[in-house]
mmCIF file of C-alpha atoms in Angstrom:
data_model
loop_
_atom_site.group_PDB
_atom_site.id
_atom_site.type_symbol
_atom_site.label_atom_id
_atom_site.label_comp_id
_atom_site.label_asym_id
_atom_site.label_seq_id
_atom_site.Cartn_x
_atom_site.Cartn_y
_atom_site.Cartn_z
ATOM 1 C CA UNK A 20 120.927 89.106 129.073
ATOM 2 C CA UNK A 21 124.272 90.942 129.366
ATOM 3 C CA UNK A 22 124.278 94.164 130.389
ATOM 4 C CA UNK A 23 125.326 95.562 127.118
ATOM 5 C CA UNK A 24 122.564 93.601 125.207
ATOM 6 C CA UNK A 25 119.920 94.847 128.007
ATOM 7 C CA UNK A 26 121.478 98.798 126.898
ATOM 8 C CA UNK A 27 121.161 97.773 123.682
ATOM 9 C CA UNK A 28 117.205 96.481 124.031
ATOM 10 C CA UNK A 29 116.799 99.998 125.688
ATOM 11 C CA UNK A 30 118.249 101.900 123.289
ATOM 12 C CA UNK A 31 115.713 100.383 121.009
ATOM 13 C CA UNK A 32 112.617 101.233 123.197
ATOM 14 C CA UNK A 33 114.114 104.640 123.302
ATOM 15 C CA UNK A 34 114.328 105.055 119.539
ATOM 16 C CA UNK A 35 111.035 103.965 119.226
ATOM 17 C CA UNK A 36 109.559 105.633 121.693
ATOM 18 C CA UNK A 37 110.651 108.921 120.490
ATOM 19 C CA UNK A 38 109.593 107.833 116.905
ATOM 20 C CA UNK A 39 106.083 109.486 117.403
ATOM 21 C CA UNK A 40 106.879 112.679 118.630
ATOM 22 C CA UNK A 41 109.604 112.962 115.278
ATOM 23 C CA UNK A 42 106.697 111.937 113.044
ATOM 24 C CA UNK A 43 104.194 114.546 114.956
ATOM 25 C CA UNK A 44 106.716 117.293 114.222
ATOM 26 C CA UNK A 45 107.323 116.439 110.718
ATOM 27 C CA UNK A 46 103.243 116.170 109.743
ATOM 28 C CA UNK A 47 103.243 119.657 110.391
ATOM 29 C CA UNK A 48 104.596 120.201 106.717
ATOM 30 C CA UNK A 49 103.830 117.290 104.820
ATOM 31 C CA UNK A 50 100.127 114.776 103.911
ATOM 32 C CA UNK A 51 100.063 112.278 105.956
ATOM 33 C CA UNK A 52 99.935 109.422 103.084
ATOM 34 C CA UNK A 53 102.992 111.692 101.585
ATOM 35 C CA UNK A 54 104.834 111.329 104.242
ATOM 36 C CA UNK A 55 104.253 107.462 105.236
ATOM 37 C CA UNK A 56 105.168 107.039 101.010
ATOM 38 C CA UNK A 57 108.512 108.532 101.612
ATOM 39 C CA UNK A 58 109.457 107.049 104.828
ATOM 40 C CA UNK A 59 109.206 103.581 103.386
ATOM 41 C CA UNK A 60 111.087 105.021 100.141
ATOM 42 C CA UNK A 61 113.441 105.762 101.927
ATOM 43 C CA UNK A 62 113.436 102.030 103.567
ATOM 44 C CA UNK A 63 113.682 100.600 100.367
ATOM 45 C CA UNK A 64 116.363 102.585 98.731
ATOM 46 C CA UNK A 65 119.300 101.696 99.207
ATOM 47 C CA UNK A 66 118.578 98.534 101.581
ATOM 48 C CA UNK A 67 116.656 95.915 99.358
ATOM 49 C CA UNK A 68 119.838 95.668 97.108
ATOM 50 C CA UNK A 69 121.903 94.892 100.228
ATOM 51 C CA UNK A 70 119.513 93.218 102.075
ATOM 52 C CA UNK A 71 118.516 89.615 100.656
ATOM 53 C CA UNK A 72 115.183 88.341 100.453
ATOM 54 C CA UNK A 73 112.978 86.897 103.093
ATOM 55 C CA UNK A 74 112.798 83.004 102.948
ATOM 56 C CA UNK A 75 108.927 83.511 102.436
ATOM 57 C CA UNK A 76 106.257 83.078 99.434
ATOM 58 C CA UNK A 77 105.641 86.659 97.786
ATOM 59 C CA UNK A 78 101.896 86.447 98.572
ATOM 60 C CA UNK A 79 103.190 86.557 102.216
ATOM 61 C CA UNK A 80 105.731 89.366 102.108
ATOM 62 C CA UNK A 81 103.394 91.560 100.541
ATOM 63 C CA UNK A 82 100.515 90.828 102.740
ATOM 64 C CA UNK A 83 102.966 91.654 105.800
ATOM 65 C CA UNK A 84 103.417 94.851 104.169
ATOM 66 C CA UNK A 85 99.675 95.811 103.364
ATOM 67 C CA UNK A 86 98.891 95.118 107.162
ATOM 68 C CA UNK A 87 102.051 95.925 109.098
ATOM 69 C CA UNK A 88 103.670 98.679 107.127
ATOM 70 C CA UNK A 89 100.823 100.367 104.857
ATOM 71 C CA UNK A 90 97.987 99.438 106.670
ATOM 72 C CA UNK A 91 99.329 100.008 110.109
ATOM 73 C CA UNK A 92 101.384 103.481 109.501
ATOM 74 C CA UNK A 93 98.831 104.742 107.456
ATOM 75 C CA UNK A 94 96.573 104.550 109.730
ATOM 76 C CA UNK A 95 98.609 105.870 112.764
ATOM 77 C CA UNK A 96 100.167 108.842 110.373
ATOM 78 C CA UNK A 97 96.400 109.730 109.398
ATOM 79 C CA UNK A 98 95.315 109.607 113.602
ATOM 80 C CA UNK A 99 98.074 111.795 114.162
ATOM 81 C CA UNK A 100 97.397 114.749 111.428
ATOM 82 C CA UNK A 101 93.860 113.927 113.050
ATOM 83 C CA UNK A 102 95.109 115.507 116.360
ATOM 84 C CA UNK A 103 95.864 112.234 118.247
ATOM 85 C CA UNK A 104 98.249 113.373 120.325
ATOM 86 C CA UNK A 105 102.146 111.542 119.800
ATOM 87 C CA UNK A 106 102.494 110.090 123.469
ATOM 88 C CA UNK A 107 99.042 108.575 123.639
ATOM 89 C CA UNK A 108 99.223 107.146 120.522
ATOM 90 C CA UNK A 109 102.172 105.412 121.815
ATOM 91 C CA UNK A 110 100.338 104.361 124.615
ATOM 92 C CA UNK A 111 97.225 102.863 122.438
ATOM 93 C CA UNK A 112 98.693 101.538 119.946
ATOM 94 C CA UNK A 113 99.802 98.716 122.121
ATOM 95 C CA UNK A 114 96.380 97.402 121.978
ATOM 96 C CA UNK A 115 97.852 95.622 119.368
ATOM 97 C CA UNK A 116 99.534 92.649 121.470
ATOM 98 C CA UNK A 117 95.580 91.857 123.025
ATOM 99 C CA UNK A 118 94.353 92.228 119.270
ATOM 100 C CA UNK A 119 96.963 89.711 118.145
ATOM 101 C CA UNK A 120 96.037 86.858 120.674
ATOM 102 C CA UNK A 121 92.318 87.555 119.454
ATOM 103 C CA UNK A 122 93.141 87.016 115.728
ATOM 104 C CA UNK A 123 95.585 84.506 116.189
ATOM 105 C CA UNK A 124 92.916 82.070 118.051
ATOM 106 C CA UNK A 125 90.284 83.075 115.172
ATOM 107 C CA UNK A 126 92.737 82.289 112.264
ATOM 108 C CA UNK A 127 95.162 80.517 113.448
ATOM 109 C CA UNK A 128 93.092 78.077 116.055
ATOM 110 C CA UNK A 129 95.911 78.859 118.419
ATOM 111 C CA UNK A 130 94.043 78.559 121.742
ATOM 112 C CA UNK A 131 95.155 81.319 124.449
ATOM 113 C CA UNK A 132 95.933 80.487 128.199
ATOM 114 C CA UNK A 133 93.982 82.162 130.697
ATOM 115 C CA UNK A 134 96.370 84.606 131.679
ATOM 116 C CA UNK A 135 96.536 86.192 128.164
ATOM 117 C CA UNK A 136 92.628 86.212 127.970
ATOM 118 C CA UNK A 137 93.056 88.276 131.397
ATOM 119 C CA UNK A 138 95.587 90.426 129.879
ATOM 120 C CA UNK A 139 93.016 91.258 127.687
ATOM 121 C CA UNK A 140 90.048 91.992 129.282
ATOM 122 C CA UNK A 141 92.747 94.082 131.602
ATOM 123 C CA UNK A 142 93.912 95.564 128.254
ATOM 124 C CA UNK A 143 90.413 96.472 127.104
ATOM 125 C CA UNK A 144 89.269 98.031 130.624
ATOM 126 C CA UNK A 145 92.502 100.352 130.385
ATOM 127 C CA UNK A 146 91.353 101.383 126.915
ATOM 128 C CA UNK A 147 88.055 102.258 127.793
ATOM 129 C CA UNK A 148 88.981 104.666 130.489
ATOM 130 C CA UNK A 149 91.484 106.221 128.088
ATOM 131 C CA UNK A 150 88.671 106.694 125.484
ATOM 132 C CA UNK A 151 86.301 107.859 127.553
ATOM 133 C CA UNK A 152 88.571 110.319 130.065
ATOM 134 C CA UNK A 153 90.645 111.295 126.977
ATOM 135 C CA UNK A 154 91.103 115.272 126.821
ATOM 136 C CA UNK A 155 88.763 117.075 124.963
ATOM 137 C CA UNK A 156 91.993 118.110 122.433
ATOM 138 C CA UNK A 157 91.840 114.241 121.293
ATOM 139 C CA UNK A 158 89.177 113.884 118.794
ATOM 140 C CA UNK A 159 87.213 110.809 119.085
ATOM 141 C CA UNK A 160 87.893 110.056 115.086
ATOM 142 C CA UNK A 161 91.655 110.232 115.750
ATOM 143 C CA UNK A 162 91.168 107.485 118.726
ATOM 144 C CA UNK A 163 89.471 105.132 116.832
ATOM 145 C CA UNK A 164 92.301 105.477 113.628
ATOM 146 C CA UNK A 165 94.815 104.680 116.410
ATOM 147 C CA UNK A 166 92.909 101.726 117.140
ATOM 148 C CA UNK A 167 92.554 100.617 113.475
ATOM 149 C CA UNK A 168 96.314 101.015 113.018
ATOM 150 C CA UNK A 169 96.091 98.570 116.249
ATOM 151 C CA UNK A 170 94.428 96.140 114.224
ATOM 152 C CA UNK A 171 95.996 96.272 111.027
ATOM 153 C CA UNK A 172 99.495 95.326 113.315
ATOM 154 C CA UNK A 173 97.977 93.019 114.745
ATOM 155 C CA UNK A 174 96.660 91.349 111.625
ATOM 156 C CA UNK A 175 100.267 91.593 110.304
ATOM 157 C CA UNK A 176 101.700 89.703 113.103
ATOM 158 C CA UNK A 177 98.981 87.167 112.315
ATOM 159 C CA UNK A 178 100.074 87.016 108.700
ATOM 160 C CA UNK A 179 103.612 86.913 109.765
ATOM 161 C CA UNK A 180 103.543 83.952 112.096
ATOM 162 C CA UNK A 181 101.274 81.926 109.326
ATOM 163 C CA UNK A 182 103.901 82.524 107.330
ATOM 164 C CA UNK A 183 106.837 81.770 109.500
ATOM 165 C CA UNK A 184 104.542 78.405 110.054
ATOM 166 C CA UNK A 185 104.648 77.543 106.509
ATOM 167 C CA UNK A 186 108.194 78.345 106.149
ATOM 168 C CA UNK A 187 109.371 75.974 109.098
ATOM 169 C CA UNK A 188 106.822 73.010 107.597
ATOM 170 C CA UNK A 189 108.687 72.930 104.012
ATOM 171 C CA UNK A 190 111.893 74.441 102.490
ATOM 172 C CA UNK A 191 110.770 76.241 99.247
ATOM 173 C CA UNK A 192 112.943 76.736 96.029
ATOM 174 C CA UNK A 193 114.453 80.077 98.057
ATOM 175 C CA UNK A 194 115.919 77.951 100.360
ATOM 176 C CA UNK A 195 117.792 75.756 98.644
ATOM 177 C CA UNK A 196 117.501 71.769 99.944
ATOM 178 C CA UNK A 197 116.507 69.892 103.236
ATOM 179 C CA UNK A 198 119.881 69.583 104.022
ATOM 180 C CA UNK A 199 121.028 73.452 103.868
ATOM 181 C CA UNK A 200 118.234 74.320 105.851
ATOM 182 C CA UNK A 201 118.797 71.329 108.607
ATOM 183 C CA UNK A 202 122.701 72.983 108.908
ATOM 184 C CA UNK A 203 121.787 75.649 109.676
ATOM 185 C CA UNK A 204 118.473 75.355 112.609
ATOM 186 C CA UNK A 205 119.212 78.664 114.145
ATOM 187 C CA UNK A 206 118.842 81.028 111.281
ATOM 188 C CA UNK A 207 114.828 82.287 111.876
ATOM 189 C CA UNK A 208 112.423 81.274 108.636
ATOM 190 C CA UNK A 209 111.582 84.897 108.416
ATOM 191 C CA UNK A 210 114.304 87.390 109.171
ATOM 192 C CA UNK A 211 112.640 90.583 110.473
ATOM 193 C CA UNK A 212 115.472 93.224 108.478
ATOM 194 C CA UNK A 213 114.774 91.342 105.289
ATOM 195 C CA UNK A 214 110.980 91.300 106.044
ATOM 196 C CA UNK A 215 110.775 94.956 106.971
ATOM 197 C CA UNK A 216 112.849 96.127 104.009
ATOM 198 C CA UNK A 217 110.978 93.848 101.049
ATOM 199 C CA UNK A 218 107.273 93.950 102.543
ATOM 200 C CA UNK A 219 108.129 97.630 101.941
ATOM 201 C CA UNK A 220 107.383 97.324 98.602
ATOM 202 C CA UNK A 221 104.175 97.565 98.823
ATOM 203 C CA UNK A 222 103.825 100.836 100.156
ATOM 204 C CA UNK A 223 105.073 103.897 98.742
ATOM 205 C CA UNK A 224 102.949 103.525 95.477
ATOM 206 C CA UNK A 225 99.633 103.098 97.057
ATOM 207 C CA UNK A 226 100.342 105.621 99.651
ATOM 208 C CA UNK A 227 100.900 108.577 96.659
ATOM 209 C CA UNK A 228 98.652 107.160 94.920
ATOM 210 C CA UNK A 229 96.292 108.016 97.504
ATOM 211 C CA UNK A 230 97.746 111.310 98.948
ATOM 212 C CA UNK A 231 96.939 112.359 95.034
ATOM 213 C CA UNK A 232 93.211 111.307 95.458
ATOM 214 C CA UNK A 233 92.703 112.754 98.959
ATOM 215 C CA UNK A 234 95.381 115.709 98.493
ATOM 216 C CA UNK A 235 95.702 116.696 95.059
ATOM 217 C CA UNK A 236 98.436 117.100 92.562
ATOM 218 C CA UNK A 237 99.361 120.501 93.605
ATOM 219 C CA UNK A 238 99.419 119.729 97.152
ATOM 220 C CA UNK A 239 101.791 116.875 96.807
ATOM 221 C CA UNK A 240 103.757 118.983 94.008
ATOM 222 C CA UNK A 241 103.932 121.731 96.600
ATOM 223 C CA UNK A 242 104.784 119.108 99.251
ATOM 224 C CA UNK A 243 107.626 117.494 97.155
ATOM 225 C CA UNK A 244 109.190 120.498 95.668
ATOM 226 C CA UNK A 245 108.961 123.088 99.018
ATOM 227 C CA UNK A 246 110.520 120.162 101.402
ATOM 228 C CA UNK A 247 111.609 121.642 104.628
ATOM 229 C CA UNK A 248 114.107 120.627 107.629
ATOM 230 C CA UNK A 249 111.505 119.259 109.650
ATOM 231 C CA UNK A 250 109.625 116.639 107.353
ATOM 232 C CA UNK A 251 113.242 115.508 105.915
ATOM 233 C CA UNK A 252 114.758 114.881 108.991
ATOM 234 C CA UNK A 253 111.752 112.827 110.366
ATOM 235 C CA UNK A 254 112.184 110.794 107.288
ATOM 236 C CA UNK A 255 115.094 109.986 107.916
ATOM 237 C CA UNK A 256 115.042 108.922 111.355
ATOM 238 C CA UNK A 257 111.982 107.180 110.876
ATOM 239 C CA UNK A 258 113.535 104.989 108.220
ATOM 240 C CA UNK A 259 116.597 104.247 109.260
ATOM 241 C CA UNK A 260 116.948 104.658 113.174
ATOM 242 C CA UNK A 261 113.520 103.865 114.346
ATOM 243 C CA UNK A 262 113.097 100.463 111.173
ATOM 244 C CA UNK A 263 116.182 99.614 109.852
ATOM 245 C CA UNK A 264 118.745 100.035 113.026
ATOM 246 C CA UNK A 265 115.948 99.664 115.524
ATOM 247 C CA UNK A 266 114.988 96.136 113.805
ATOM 248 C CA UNK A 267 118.514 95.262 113.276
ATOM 249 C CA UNK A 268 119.175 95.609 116.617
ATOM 250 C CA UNK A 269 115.756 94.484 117.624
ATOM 251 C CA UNK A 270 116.179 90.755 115.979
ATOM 252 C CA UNK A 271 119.863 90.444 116.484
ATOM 253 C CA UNK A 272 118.961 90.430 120.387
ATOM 254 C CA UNK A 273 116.302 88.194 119.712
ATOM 255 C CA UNK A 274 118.043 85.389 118.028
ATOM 256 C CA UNK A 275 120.977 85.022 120.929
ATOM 257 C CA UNK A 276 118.250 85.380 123.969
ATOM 258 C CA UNK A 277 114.679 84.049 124.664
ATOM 259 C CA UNK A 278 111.921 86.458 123.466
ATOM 260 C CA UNK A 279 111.086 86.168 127.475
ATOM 261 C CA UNK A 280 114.071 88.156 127.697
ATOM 262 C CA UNK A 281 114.288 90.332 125.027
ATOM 263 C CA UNK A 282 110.290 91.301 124.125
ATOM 264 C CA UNK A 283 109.406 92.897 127.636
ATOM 265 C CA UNK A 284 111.766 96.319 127.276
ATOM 266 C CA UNK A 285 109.199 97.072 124.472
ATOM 267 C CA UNK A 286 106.918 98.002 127.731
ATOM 268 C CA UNK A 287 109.593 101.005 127.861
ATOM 269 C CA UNK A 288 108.438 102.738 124.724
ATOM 270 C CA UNK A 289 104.930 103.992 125.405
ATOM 271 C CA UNK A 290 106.379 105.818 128.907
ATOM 272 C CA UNK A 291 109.205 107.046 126.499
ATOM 273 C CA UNK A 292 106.637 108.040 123.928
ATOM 274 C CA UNK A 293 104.904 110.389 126.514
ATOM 275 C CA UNK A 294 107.625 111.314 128.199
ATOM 276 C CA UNK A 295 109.389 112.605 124.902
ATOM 277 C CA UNK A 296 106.091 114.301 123.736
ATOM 278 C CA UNK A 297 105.426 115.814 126.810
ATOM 279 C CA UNK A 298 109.081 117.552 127.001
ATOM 280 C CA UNK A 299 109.396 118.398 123.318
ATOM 281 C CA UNK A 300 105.248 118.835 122.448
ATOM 282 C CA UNK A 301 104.393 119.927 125.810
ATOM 283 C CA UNK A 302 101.884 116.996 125.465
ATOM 284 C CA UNK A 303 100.788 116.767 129.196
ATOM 285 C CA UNK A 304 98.157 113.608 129.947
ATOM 286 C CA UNK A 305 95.349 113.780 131.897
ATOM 287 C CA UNK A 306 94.354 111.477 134.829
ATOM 288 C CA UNK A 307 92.187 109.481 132.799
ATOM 289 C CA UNK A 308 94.704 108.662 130.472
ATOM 290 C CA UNK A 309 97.565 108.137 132.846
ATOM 291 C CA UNK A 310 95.011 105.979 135.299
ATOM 292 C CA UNK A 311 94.060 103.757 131.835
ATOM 293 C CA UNK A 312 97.496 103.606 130.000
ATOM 294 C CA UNK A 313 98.514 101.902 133.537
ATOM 295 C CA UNK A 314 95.697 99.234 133.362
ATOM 296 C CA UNK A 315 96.263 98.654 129.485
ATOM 297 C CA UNK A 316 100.262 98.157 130.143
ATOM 298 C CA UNK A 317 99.230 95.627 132.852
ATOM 299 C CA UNK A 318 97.082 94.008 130.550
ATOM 300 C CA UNK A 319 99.877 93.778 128.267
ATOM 301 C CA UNK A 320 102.417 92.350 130.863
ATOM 302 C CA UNK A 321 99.781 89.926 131.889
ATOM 303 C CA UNK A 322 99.116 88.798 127.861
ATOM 304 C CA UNK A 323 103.114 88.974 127.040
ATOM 305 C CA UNK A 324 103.979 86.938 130.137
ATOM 306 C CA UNK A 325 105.644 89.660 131.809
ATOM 307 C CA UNK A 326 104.010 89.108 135.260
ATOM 308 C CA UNK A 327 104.380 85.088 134.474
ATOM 309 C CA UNK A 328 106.825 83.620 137.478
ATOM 310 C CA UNK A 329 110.351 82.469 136.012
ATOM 311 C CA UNK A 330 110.914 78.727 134.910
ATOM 312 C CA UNK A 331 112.419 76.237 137.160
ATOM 313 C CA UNK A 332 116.348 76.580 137.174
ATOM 314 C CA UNK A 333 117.871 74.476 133.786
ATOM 315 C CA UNK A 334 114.541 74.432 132.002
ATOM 316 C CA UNK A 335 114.735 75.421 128.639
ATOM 317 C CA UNK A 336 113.186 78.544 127.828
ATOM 318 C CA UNK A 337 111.310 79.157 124.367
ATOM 319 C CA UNK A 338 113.317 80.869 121.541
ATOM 320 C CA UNK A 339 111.901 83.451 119.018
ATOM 321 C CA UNK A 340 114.174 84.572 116.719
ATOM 322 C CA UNK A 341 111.503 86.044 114.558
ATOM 323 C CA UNK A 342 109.233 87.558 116.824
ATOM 324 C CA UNK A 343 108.214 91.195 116.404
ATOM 325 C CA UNK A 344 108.101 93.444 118.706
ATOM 326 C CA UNK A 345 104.445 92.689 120.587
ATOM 327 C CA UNK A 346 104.293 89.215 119.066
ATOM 328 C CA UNK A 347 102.832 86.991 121.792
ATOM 329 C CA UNK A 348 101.980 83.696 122.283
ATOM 330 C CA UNK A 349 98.536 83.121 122.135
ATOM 331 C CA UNK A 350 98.298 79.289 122.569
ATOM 332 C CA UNK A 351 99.524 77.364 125.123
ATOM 333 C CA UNK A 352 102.904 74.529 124.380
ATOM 334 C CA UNK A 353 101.885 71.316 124.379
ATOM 335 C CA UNK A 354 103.532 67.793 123.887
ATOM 336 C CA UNK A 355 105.063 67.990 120.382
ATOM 337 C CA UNK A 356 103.804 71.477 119.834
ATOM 338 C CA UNK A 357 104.918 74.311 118.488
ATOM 339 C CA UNK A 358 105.871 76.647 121.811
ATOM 340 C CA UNK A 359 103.612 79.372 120.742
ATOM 341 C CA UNK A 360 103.227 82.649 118.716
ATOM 342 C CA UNK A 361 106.089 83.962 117.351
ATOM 343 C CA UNK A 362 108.079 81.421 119.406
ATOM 344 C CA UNK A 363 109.441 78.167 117.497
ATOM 345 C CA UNK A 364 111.171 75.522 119.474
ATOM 346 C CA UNK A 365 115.338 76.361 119.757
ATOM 347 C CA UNK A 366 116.631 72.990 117.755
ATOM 348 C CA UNK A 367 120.161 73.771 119.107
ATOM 349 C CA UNK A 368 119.628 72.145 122.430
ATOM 350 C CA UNK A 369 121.017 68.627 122.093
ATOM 351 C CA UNK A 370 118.105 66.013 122.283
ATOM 352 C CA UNK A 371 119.587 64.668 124.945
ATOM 353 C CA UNK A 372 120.687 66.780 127.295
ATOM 354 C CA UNK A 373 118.927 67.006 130.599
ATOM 355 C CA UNK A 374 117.231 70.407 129.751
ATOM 356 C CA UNK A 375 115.487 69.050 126.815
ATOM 357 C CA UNK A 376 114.103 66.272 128.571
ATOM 358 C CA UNK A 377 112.145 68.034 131.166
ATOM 359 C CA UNK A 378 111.108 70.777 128.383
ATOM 360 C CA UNK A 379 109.707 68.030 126.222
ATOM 361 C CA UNK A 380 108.128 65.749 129.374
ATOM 362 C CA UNK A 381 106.135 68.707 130.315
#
């Protein structure tokens, strides 16, 4: 990539990065379920009347929400108030991208290569020794949240790329006819702004709904009514630097480059995430946890195809325009196959040139 794209991917690991340490410092004043309800209020408002709807069925937008956005920030809001501490929990939750190739070959019958099932058992090992040489200031409950909100990601990137599937098989009514969509091959089935800002929708009800049950009215009365600097302001980075620039950004890059390209500076936000809680939290890791969050990155450069040796010179590479941050590809490109997860074939190569002949002969 250019030089002011590759700034550009950094800035984004940066943002998000620091995203956990501004969430840790606005818990300190608000419910956790509270909170995650107005960060994605604040997601919605004003962007779903500017933003236009994801080319996807409503059973699938709203599932991508209840895994990716509820389920997922839930979860890791919830393992902070817990005590998990904000740098390591940007460390574990990138269990996720080993958790993805798992479900994906359990739903989705997409087959991994050996290398990811390394990157894996790699992953796993590193998360062991975390677990088990954590601090004693990291309660074992708030490790094991982390590790749901893991899951539930890693479900929604399951749910995302079964949609994306569906949406490249058949234009629906949203899409208008075969012949609009053909014109237009590069625009991605399920643009990640629109798909961020509408599964949204299914969050900030739910999530008051069940800071009311677990909190109480006058908690969340006392919450809403005695708002101070610090829970505002984390709000408001939260929802629009860290998902609504930070994805902007995030799938602009990704529809000019190859996710080979783009998807690897997301290895940059867990070392930003402790860095930035260590300066600002005084969050300072043990060896344990430095000695596994080293293994379970490797694992994750080993399943994301990090470590993987370039492609000959003038093969094509595959494109993901869609791909989340994390999304890997958990099966293997055959003849005639889709490339893998998160990563359809770029259609804007001519059929003929050179490049697409030795990409399709493989």
């Amino acid at each position: 990539m250019p030089l002011r794209s590759s700034l550009l991917a950094v800035l984004v690991a940066v943002v998000w990065g620091v995203n956990f340490v501004v969430i840790d410092l606005g818990l300190g004043d608000m419910p956790p379920t509270l909170f995650v309800a107005l960060r994605f209020l604040v997601v919605l408002v004003p962007a779903i009347f500017l933003v236009p709807r994801p080319r996807a069925r409503w059973r699938d937008v709203l599932l991508v929400g209840t895994f990716m956005s509820l389920g997922q920030f839930g979860l890791l809001y919830t393992a902070l108030a817990l005590g998990m501490p904000a740098g390591l929990a940007s460390l574990v939750l990138q269990a996720q991208v080993g958790l993805t190739v798992l479900f994906a070959a359990a739903a989705l019958r997409e087959v991994p290569t050996r290398a990811q099932l390394l990157g894996v058992l790699v992953g796993a090992a590193g998360l062991v020794v975390v677990g088990v040489g954590r601090s004693a200031s990291t309660p074992a409950l708030a490790f094991v949240v982390t590790l749901a909100a893991a899951a539930s990601w890693a479900v929604g990137n399951v749910v995302a790329r079964r949609a994306g599937r569906r949406d490249q098989g058949s234009p629906s009514a949203d899409q208008g006819s075969p012949s609009a969509d053909r014109s237009s091959p590069s625009r991605p089935g399920l643009d990640g702004l629109s798909m961020t800002v509408w599964s949204a929708l299914v969050v900030p009800v739910p999530m008051l709904g069940l800071s009311l049950a677990l909190d109480g009215p006058d908690a969340v009365g006392h919450a809403l009514t005695h708002l101070t600097l610090a829970p505002v302001l984390s709000t408001l980075y939260t929802a629009w630097l860290a998902s609504l620039v930070g994805y902007g950004i995030w799938n602009t890059l990704l529809a000019r480059y190859p996710a080979s390209a783009v998807v690897p500076f997301t290895m940059l936000v867990p070392p930003v995430g402790m860095l930035a809680a260590w300066v600002v939290l005084d969050e300072v890791p043990n060896a344990a946890e430095l000695a596994g969050g080293a293994v379970l990155l490797l694992g994750v450069a080993t399943t994301t195809g990090v470590l993987r040796r370039r492609p000959p010179r003038g093969e094509l590479t595959p494109h993901a325009p869609d791909a989340e941050p994390g999304v890997v590809a958990p099966r293997a490109a055959e003849s005639g196959d889709d490339p893998g997860f998160g990563e359809p074939r770029d259609d804007r190569a001519g059929s003929g040139s050179p490049g697409a002949t030795r990409a399709r002969s493989r």
